[in-house]
Short mmCIF file of N, CA and C in Angstrom, two decimals:
data_model
loop_
_atom_site.label_atom_id
_atom_site.label_comp_id
_atom_site.label_asym_id
_atom_site.label_seq_id
_atom_site.Cartn_x
_atom_site.Cartn_y
_atom_site.Cartn_z
N MET A 1 -5.77 -31.19 4.30
CA MET A 1 -4.48 -30.78 4.83
C MET A 1 -4.48 -29.26 5.00
N VAL A 2 -4.06 -28.81 6.14
CA VAL A 2 -3.99 -27.38 6.43
C VAL A 2 -2.71 -26.82 5.80
N SER A 3 -2.87 -25.70 5.09
CA SER A 3 -1.68 -25.13 4.45
C SER A 3 -0.90 -24.31 5.47
N GLU A 4 0.39 -24.43 5.39
CA GLU A 4 1.27 -23.64 6.25
C GLU A 4 1.32 -22.21 5.77
N ALA A 5 1.33 -21.28 6.71
CA ALA A 5 1.47 -19.87 6.35
C ALA A 5 2.91 -19.46 6.59
N HIS A 6 3.43 -18.68 5.68
CA HIS A 6 4.80 -18.22 5.76
C HIS A 6 4.78 -16.70 5.91
N PRO A 7 5.47 -16.16 6.92
CA PRO A 7 5.43 -14.70 7.12
C PRO A 7 6.12 -13.94 5.99
N VAL A 8 5.62 -12.75 5.73
CA VAL A 8 6.22 -11.88 4.73
C VAL A 8 6.26 -10.47 5.30
N LEU A 9 7.31 -9.76 5.00
CA LEU A 9 7.43 -8.36 5.39
C LEU A 9 8.17 -7.63 4.27
N VAL A 10 7.54 -6.57 3.77
CA VAL A 10 8.18 -5.70 2.79
C VAL A 10 8.09 -4.30 3.38
N GLU A 11 9.21 -3.59 3.37
CA GLU A 11 9.23 -2.26 3.98
C GLU A 11 10.21 -1.35 3.26
N ARG A 12 9.78 -0.11 3.04
CA ARG A 12 10.63 0.92 2.46
C ARG A 12 10.36 2.24 3.17
N SER A 13 11.37 3.09 3.27
CA SER A 13 11.23 4.40 3.90
C SER A 13 11.81 5.47 3.00
N ALA A 14 11.29 6.68 3.17
CA ALA A 14 11.81 7.83 2.41
C ALA A 14 11.51 9.10 3.19
N LEU A 15 12.33 10.10 2.94
CA LEU A 15 12.11 11.42 3.51
C LEU A 15 11.20 12.20 2.56
N VAL A 16 10.13 12.76 3.11
CA VAL A 16 9.24 13.63 2.36
C VAL A 16 9.39 15.02 2.96
N ARG A 17 9.76 15.96 2.15
CA ARG A 17 9.99 17.32 2.64
C ARG A 17 8.67 18.10 2.71
N ALA A 18 7.80 17.60 3.58
CA ALA A 18 6.51 18.22 3.85
C ALA A 18 6.13 17.85 5.28
N ASP A 19 5.26 18.64 5.87
CA ASP A 19 4.88 18.35 7.26
C ASP A 19 4.02 17.08 7.31
N THR A 20 3.96 16.49 8.49
CA THR A 20 3.28 15.22 8.69
C THR A 20 1.79 15.31 8.34
N ALA A 21 1.15 16.43 8.67
CA ALA A 21 -0.29 16.57 8.39
C ALA A 21 -0.56 16.51 6.88
N THR A 22 0.29 17.11 6.07
CA THR A 22 0.12 17.09 4.62
C THR A 22 0.26 15.66 4.09
N VAL A 23 1.28 14.96 4.55
CA VAL A 23 1.53 13.58 4.11
C VAL A 23 0.38 12.68 4.57
N HIS A 24 -0.02 12.84 5.81
CA HIS A 24 -1.11 12.04 6.37
C HIS A 24 -2.38 12.18 5.53
N ALA A 25 -2.72 13.41 5.16
CA ALA A 25 -3.94 13.66 4.39
C ALA A 25 -3.90 12.96 3.02
N LEU A 26 -2.73 12.86 2.40
CA LEU A 26 -2.61 12.21 1.09
C LEU A 26 -2.77 10.70 1.18
N ILE A 27 -2.41 10.12 2.31
CA ILE A 27 -2.51 8.67 2.48
C ILE A 27 -3.87 8.29 3.04
N ASP A 28 -4.41 9.10 3.93
CA ASP A 28 -5.61 8.80 4.70
C ASP A 28 -6.90 8.88 3.87
N ASN A 29 -6.84 9.44 2.67
CA ASN A 29 -8.00 9.60 1.82
C ASN A 29 -7.71 8.89 0.48
N PHE A 30 -8.39 7.78 0.23
CA PHE A 30 -8.11 6.99 -0.97
C PHE A 30 -8.34 7.77 -2.26
N HIS A 31 -9.16 8.81 -2.23
CA HIS A 31 -9.36 9.63 -3.43
C HIS A 31 -8.05 10.29 -3.88
N HIS A 32 -7.11 10.50 -2.96
CA HIS A 32 -5.82 11.11 -3.30
C HIS A 32 -4.80 10.12 -3.86
N TRP A 33 -5.07 8.83 -3.72
CA TRP A 33 -4.09 7.82 -4.14
C TRP A 33 -3.82 7.86 -5.64
N GLN A 34 -4.78 8.33 -6.43
CA GLN A 34 -4.54 8.41 -7.87
C GLN A 34 -3.38 9.35 -8.19
N GLN A 35 -3.08 10.28 -7.30
CA GLN A 35 -1.98 11.22 -7.51
C GLN A 35 -0.61 10.60 -7.27
N TRP A 36 -0.53 9.55 -6.43
CA TRP A 36 0.80 9.08 -6.04
C TRP A 36 1.00 7.56 -6.02
N SER A 37 -0.04 6.77 -5.94
CA SER A 37 0.13 5.33 -5.82
C SER A 37 0.78 4.74 -7.07
N PRO A 38 1.78 3.87 -6.90
CA PRO A 38 2.43 3.26 -8.06
C PRO A 38 1.53 2.27 -8.79
N TYR A 39 0.42 1.90 -8.19
CA TYR A 39 -0.46 0.91 -8.79
C TYR A 39 -1.57 1.53 -9.64
N GLU A 40 -1.77 2.82 -9.50
CA GLU A 40 -2.87 3.48 -10.22
C GLU A 40 -2.67 3.49 -11.73
N GLY A 41 -1.45 3.47 -12.22
CA GLY A 41 -1.20 3.54 -13.64
C GLY A 41 -1.17 2.20 -14.36
N LEU A 42 -1.44 1.12 -13.64
CA LEU A 42 -1.33 -0.21 -14.24
C LEU A 42 -2.44 -0.51 -15.25
N ASP A 43 -3.58 0.15 -15.09
CA ASP A 43 -4.72 -0.11 -15.98
C ASP A 43 -5.51 1.18 -16.16
N PRO A 44 -5.46 1.79 -17.36
CA PRO A 44 -6.21 3.03 -17.59
C PRO A 44 -7.71 2.87 -17.39
N GLY A 45 -8.23 1.65 -17.52
CA GLY A 45 -9.65 1.40 -17.35
C GLY A 45 -10.03 0.90 -15.96
N LEU A 46 -9.13 1.09 -14.98
CA LEU A 46 -9.36 0.60 -13.62
C LEU A 46 -10.71 1.08 -13.08
N GLN A 47 -11.48 0.16 -12.55
CA GLN A 47 -12.77 0.47 -11.92
C GLN A 47 -12.50 0.72 -10.43
N ARG A 48 -12.99 1.84 -9.90
CA ARG A 48 -12.78 2.18 -8.50
C ARG A 48 -14.12 2.41 -7.81
N THR A 49 -14.23 1.92 -6.58
CA THR A 49 -15.41 2.16 -5.77
C THR A 49 -14.93 2.59 -4.38
N TYR A 50 -15.48 3.70 -3.89
CA TYR A 50 -15.15 4.21 -2.57
C TYR A 50 -16.37 4.06 -1.69
N THR A 51 -16.19 3.54 -0.48
CA THR A 51 -17.30 3.42 0.46
C THR A 51 -16.84 3.90 1.83
N GLY A 52 -17.81 4.15 2.69
CA GLY A 52 -17.51 4.65 4.03
C GLY A 52 -17.17 6.12 3.99
N PRO A 53 -16.53 6.61 5.04
CA PRO A 53 -16.15 8.03 5.07
C PRO A 53 -15.08 8.32 4.01
N ASP A 54 -14.90 9.58 3.67
CA ASP A 54 -13.87 9.95 2.69
C ASP A 54 -12.46 9.62 3.19
N ALA A 55 -12.26 9.74 4.50
CA ALA A 55 -10.93 9.52 5.07
C ALA A 55 -11.06 8.89 6.45
N GLY A 56 -9.97 8.32 6.90
CA GLY A 56 -9.92 7.78 8.26
C GLY A 56 -10.50 6.38 8.37
N VAL A 57 -10.65 5.95 9.62
CA VAL A 57 -11.12 4.60 9.91
C VAL A 57 -12.46 4.35 9.23
N GLY A 58 -12.54 3.23 8.54
CA GLY A 58 -13.75 2.84 7.84
C GLY A 58 -13.77 3.21 6.37
N ALA A 59 -12.88 4.12 5.95
CA ALA A 59 -12.79 4.45 4.52
C ALA A 59 -12.33 3.20 3.78
N SER A 60 -12.97 2.93 2.66
CA SER A 60 -12.67 1.71 1.92
C SER A 60 -12.58 2.01 0.43
N TYR A 61 -11.70 1.28 -0.24
CA TYR A 61 -11.43 1.46 -1.67
C TYR A 61 -11.37 0.08 -2.30
N THR A 62 -12.24 -0.15 -3.27
CA THR A 62 -12.24 -1.41 -3.99
C THR A 62 -11.86 -1.13 -5.43
N TRP A 63 -10.98 -1.95 -6.00
CA TRP A 63 -10.56 -1.76 -7.37
C TRP A 63 -10.68 -3.07 -8.14
N SER A 64 -10.86 -2.94 -9.45
CA SER A 64 -10.89 -4.10 -10.33
C SER A 64 -10.34 -3.65 -11.67
N GLY A 65 -9.35 -4.40 -12.15
CA GLY A 65 -8.73 -4.01 -13.40
C GLY A 65 -8.22 -5.20 -14.18
N ASN A 66 -7.33 -4.90 -15.12
CA ASN A 66 -6.74 -5.95 -15.94
C ASN A 66 -5.91 -6.89 -15.07
N ARG A 67 -5.33 -7.88 -15.69
CA ARG A 67 -4.55 -8.89 -14.95
C ARG A 67 -3.43 -8.25 -14.12
N LYS A 68 -2.79 -7.23 -14.67
CA LYS A 68 -1.68 -6.58 -13.96
C LYS A 68 -2.17 -5.83 -12.72
N ALA A 69 -3.31 -5.15 -12.83
CA ALA A 69 -3.86 -4.39 -11.71
C ALA A 69 -4.56 -5.29 -10.70
N GLY A 70 -5.16 -6.36 -11.19
CA GLY A 70 -5.87 -7.27 -10.31
C GLY A 70 -7.12 -6.65 -9.72
N ALA A 71 -7.52 -7.18 -8.58
CA ALA A 71 -8.71 -6.70 -7.89
C ALA A 71 -8.53 -6.90 -6.40
N GLY A 72 -9.21 -6.06 -5.64
CA GLY A 72 -9.14 -6.20 -4.19
C GLY A 72 -9.80 -5.03 -3.48
N THR A 73 -9.62 -5.01 -2.18
CA THR A 73 -10.20 -3.97 -1.33
C THR A 73 -9.19 -3.58 -0.26
N MET A 74 -9.13 -2.28 0.01
CA MET A 74 -8.34 -1.75 1.13
C MET A 74 -9.30 -1.00 2.05
N THR A 75 -9.15 -1.21 3.35
CA THR A 75 -9.97 -0.51 4.33
C THR A 75 -9.06 0.02 5.43
N ILE A 76 -9.24 1.29 5.78
CA ILE A 76 -8.43 1.88 6.85
C ILE A 76 -8.98 1.39 8.18
N THR A 77 -8.10 0.77 8.98
CA THR A 77 -8.49 0.23 10.28
C THR A 77 -7.94 1.06 11.44
N GLU A 78 -6.96 1.89 11.17
CA GLU A 78 -6.40 2.78 12.19
C GLU A 78 -5.87 4.02 11.50
N SER A 79 -6.14 5.18 12.09
CA SER A 79 -5.64 6.43 11.54
C SER A 79 -5.39 7.40 12.68
N ILE A 80 -4.11 7.57 12.98
CA ILE A 80 -3.67 8.54 13.97
C ILE A 80 -2.55 9.34 13.32
N PRO A 81 -2.19 10.49 13.86
CA PRO A 81 -1.20 11.33 13.16
C PRO A 81 0.09 10.62 12.76
N GLU A 82 0.54 9.65 13.54
CA GLU A 82 1.81 8.99 13.21
C GLU A 82 1.67 7.64 12.52
N ARG A 83 0.41 7.21 12.22
CA ARG A 83 0.27 5.89 11.62
C ARG A 83 -1.10 5.75 10.96
N ILE A 84 -1.09 5.13 9.79
CA ILE A 84 -2.32 4.73 9.10
C ILE A 84 -2.16 3.25 8.78
N VAL A 85 -3.14 2.45 9.18
CA VAL A 85 -3.08 1.01 8.98
C VAL A 85 -4.26 0.59 8.09
N LEU A 86 -3.95 -0.27 7.11
CA LEU A 86 -4.95 -0.74 6.16
C LEU A 86 -5.05 -2.26 6.21
N ASP A 87 -6.28 -2.76 6.07
CA ASP A 87 -6.50 -4.17 5.81
C ASP A 87 -6.55 -4.28 4.29
N LEU A 88 -5.65 -5.04 3.71
CA LEU A 88 -5.51 -5.15 2.27
C LEU A 88 -5.86 -6.58 1.84
N ALA A 89 -6.94 -6.70 1.06
CA ALA A 89 -7.39 -8.02 0.61
C ALA A 89 -7.35 -8.08 -0.91
N PHE A 90 -6.48 -8.91 -1.45
CA PHE A 90 -6.42 -9.13 -2.89
C PHE A 90 -7.40 -10.25 -3.23
N THR A 91 -8.15 -10.06 -4.33
CA THR A 91 -9.09 -11.10 -4.75
C THR A 91 -8.72 -11.69 -6.11
N LYS A 92 -8.01 -10.94 -6.94
CA LYS A 92 -7.55 -11.42 -8.25
C LYS A 92 -6.18 -10.81 -8.55
N PRO A 93 -5.29 -11.44 -9.22
CA PRO A 93 -5.42 -12.78 -9.80
C PRO A 93 -5.33 -13.89 -8.75
N LEU A 94 -4.74 -13.60 -7.59
CA LEU A 94 -4.66 -14.59 -6.52
C LEU A 94 -5.20 -13.97 -5.24
N LYS A 95 -5.82 -14.78 -4.40
CA LYS A 95 -6.34 -14.28 -3.14
C LYS A 95 -5.23 -14.25 -2.10
N ASN A 96 -5.19 -13.14 -1.36
CA ASN A 96 -4.24 -13.01 -0.27
C ASN A 96 -4.67 -11.83 0.58
N ARG A 97 -4.29 -11.83 1.84
CA ARG A 97 -4.65 -10.74 2.75
C ARG A 97 -3.38 -10.30 3.49
N ASN A 98 -3.21 -8.99 3.59
CA ASN A 98 -2.06 -8.42 4.27
C ASN A 98 -2.48 -7.21 5.10
N VAL A 99 -1.61 -6.82 5.98
CA VAL A 99 -1.77 -5.57 6.72
C VAL A 99 -0.72 -4.61 6.16
N THR A 100 -1.18 -3.43 5.79
CA THR A 100 -0.28 -2.41 5.27
C THR A 100 -0.31 -1.24 6.23
N ALA A 101 0.86 -0.72 6.55
CA ALA A 101 0.94 0.42 7.47
C ALA A 101 1.84 1.49 6.87
N PHE A 102 1.45 2.72 7.09
CA PHE A 102 2.27 3.88 6.77
C PHE A 102 2.63 4.54 8.09
N LEU A 103 3.91 4.56 8.40
CA LEU A 103 4.39 5.17 9.64
C LEU A 103 4.96 6.54 9.31
N LEU A 104 4.51 7.55 10.02
CA LEU A 104 4.90 8.94 9.75
C LEU A 104 5.65 9.49 10.95
N GLU A 105 6.91 9.84 10.73
CA GLU A 105 7.75 10.36 11.80
C GLU A 105 8.22 11.77 11.45
N PRO A 106 7.81 12.77 12.25
CA PRO A 106 8.30 14.12 11.99
C PRO A 106 9.81 14.17 12.20
N VAL A 107 10.52 14.76 11.25
CA VAL A 107 11.97 14.96 11.35
C VAL A 107 12.27 16.41 10.97
N ALA A 108 13.50 16.82 11.17
CA ALA A 108 13.87 18.22 10.94
C ALA A 108 13.54 18.70 9.53
N ASP A 109 13.73 17.83 8.52
CA ASP A 109 13.52 18.23 7.13
C ASP A 109 12.13 17.92 6.59
N GLY A 110 11.24 17.36 7.42
CA GLY A 110 9.91 17.02 6.94
C GLY A 110 9.34 15.83 7.67
N THR A 111 9.06 14.76 6.92
CA THR A 111 8.45 13.56 7.49
C THR A 111 9.14 12.32 6.94
N ARG A 112 9.55 11.44 7.82
CA ARG A 112 10.08 10.13 7.42
C ARG A 112 8.87 9.22 7.28
N VAL A 113 8.64 8.72 6.06
CA VAL A 113 7.49 7.85 5.79
C VAL A 113 8.00 6.43 5.57
N THR A 114 7.45 5.50 6.32
CA THR A 114 7.77 4.09 6.13
C THR A 114 6.50 3.38 5.67
N TRP A 115 6.61 2.69 4.54
CA TRP A 115 5.51 1.92 3.97
C TRP A 115 5.83 0.46 4.24
N ARG A 116 4.98 -0.20 5.00
CA ARG A 116 5.24 -1.57 5.44
C ARG A 116 4.04 -2.46 5.11
N MET A 117 4.32 -3.62 4.55
CA MET A 117 3.28 -4.61 4.31
C MET A 117 3.70 -5.91 4.97
N SER A 118 2.82 -6.45 5.77
CA SER A 118 3.13 -7.71 6.45
C SER A 118 1.92 -8.63 6.35
N GLY A 119 2.21 -9.88 6.46
CA GLY A 119 1.14 -10.87 6.41
C GLY A 119 1.71 -12.26 6.34
N LYS A 120 0.88 -13.17 5.95
CA LYS A 120 1.30 -14.56 5.81
C LYS A 120 1.02 -14.99 4.38
N GLN A 121 1.97 -15.69 3.82
CA GLN A 121 1.81 -16.22 2.47
C GLN A 121 1.28 -17.64 2.56
N ASN A 122 0.35 -17.97 1.68
CA ASN A 122 -0.07 -19.36 1.62
C ASN A 122 1.03 -20.15 0.90
N LYS A 123 0.82 -21.44 0.73
CA LYS A 123 1.87 -22.29 0.12
C LYS A 123 2.23 -21.83 -1.29
N LEU A 124 1.23 -21.43 -2.08
CA LEU A 124 1.50 -20.98 -3.45
C LEU A 124 2.40 -19.75 -3.45
N PHE A 125 2.07 -18.74 -2.62
CA PHE A 125 2.90 -17.54 -2.55
C PHE A 125 4.28 -17.87 -2.00
N ALA A 126 4.36 -18.78 -1.06
CA ALA A 126 5.65 -19.17 -0.51
C ALA A 126 6.51 -19.83 -1.59
N LEU A 127 5.89 -20.64 -2.44
CA LEU A 127 6.62 -21.28 -3.54
C LEU A 127 7.11 -20.22 -4.53
N ILE A 128 6.22 -19.29 -4.89
CA ILE A 128 6.63 -18.20 -5.78
C ILE A 128 7.76 -17.41 -5.14
N GLY A 129 7.67 -17.21 -3.81
CA GLY A 129 8.69 -16.46 -3.07
C GLY A 129 10.06 -17.11 -3.09
N LYS A 130 10.11 -18.42 -3.31
CA LYS A 130 11.41 -19.09 -3.40
C LYS A 130 12.14 -18.69 -4.68
N VAL A 131 11.36 -18.35 -5.71
CA VAL A 131 11.93 -17.96 -6.99
C VAL A 131 12.02 -16.44 -7.10
N PHE A 132 10.94 -15.77 -6.68
CA PHE A 132 10.87 -14.30 -6.75
C PHE A 132 10.59 -13.78 -5.35
N SER A 133 11.57 -13.17 -4.74
CA SER A 133 11.41 -12.61 -3.40
C SER A 133 10.31 -11.56 -3.40
N MET A 134 9.39 -11.64 -2.44
CA MET A 134 8.32 -10.64 -2.33
C MET A 134 8.93 -9.25 -2.13
N ASP A 135 10.03 -9.19 -1.41
CA ASP A 135 10.70 -7.90 -1.20
C ASP A 135 11.17 -7.32 -2.53
N LYS A 136 11.71 -8.18 -3.39
CA LYS A 136 12.19 -7.70 -4.70
C LYS A 136 11.04 -7.42 -5.66
N LEU A 137 9.92 -8.12 -5.49
CA LEU A 137 8.77 -7.89 -6.35
C LEU A 137 8.01 -6.62 -5.97
N VAL A 138 7.80 -6.41 -4.68
CA VAL A 138 6.96 -5.32 -4.20
C VAL A 138 7.77 -4.09 -3.77
N GLY A 139 8.97 -4.31 -3.27
CA GLY A 139 9.80 -3.21 -2.78
C GLY A 139 9.99 -2.07 -3.77
N PRO A 140 10.31 -2.35 -5.03
CA PRO A 140 10.46 -1.26 -6.01
C PRO A 140 9.17 -0.45 -6.20
N ASP A 141 8.00 -1.11 -6.08
CA ASP A 141 6.74 -0.39 -6.17
C ASP A 141 6.60 0.58 -5.00
N PHE A 142 6.96 0.12 -3.81
CA PHE A 142 6.91 1.00 -2.64
C PHE A 142 7.85 2.19 -2.82
N GLU A 143 9.04 1.94 -3.34
CA GLU A 143 10.00 3.02 -3.57
C GLU A 143 9.43 4.05 -4.55
N LYS A 144 8.85 3.57 -5.64
CA LYS A 144 8.24 4.47 -6.63
C LYS A 144 7.10 5.25 -5.99
N GLY A 145 6.25 4.57 -5.24
CA GLY A 145 5.13 5.24 -4.59
C GLY A 145 5.59 6.30 -3.61
N LEU A 146 6.63 6.02 -2.86
CA LEU A 146 7.15 7.01 -1.91
C LEU A 146 7.73 8.22 -2.64
N ARG A 147 8.40 7.99 -3.76
CA ARG A 147 8.91 9.12 -4.57
C ARG A 147 7.76 9.98 -5.08
N GLN A 148 6.71 9.32 -5.57
CA GLN A 148 5.56 10.04 -6.09
C GLN A 148 4.80 10.75 -4.97
N LEU A 149 4.68 10.13 -3.82
CA LEU A 149 4.05 10.75 -2.66
C LEU A 149 4.82 12.01 -2.26
N ALA A 150 6.14 11.90 -2.23
CA ALA A 150 6.97 13.06 -1.90
C ALA A 150 6.76 14.19 -2.90
N ALA A 151 6.72 13.87 -4.18
CA ALA A 151 6.55 14.90 -5.19
C ALA A 151 5.22 15.64 -5.01
N VAL A 152 4.15 14.91 -4.72
CA VAL A 152 2.84 15.52 -4.54
C VAL A 152 2.82 16.34 -3.24
N ALA A 153 3.31 15.75 -2.16
CA ALA A 153 3.29 16.44 -0.86
C ALA A 153 4.14 17.70 -0.87
N GLU A 154 5.28 17.64 -1.55
CA GLU A 154 6.19 18.78 -1.56
C GLU A 154 5.67 19.93 -2.40
N LYS A 155 4.73 19.66 -3.31
CA LYS A 155 4.11 20.72 -4.10
C LYS A 155 2.97 21.38 -3.31
N ALA A 156 2.39 20.65 -2.36
CA ALA A 156 1.21 21.14 -1.61
C ALA A 156 1.56 22.34 -0.75
#
């Protein structure tokens, strides 16, 4: 039996009082994510592997940690001044694949950053989603990450 896929979209935006190039550089290079990503603090013993170029298309980051951190790989598939797109593949505790995008819009006070994750949920994730909304589960992490990104970018 073929499992039905259910669409998912989680999105949050925030104003970062820094120019777009500064914000872009912090997102486009996975080595900088330790400074701002809300997921970096989940496991002090997190194993990280970086492959490909340091930044831009082809840069890849693989992580493996405790149950809370899980495991997976992110690869940048598009990087232009106004957008960075990642292929995000979770391998543990559950397998799932999503597209994550960071949209960067120059505004008078800095940069409007939108963090968006979209994809399809398999039946198991759809069932979990009936009890725990993916937006409510992941959205607060995005909000925290955007606050931390702003703090780092605004100091630069």
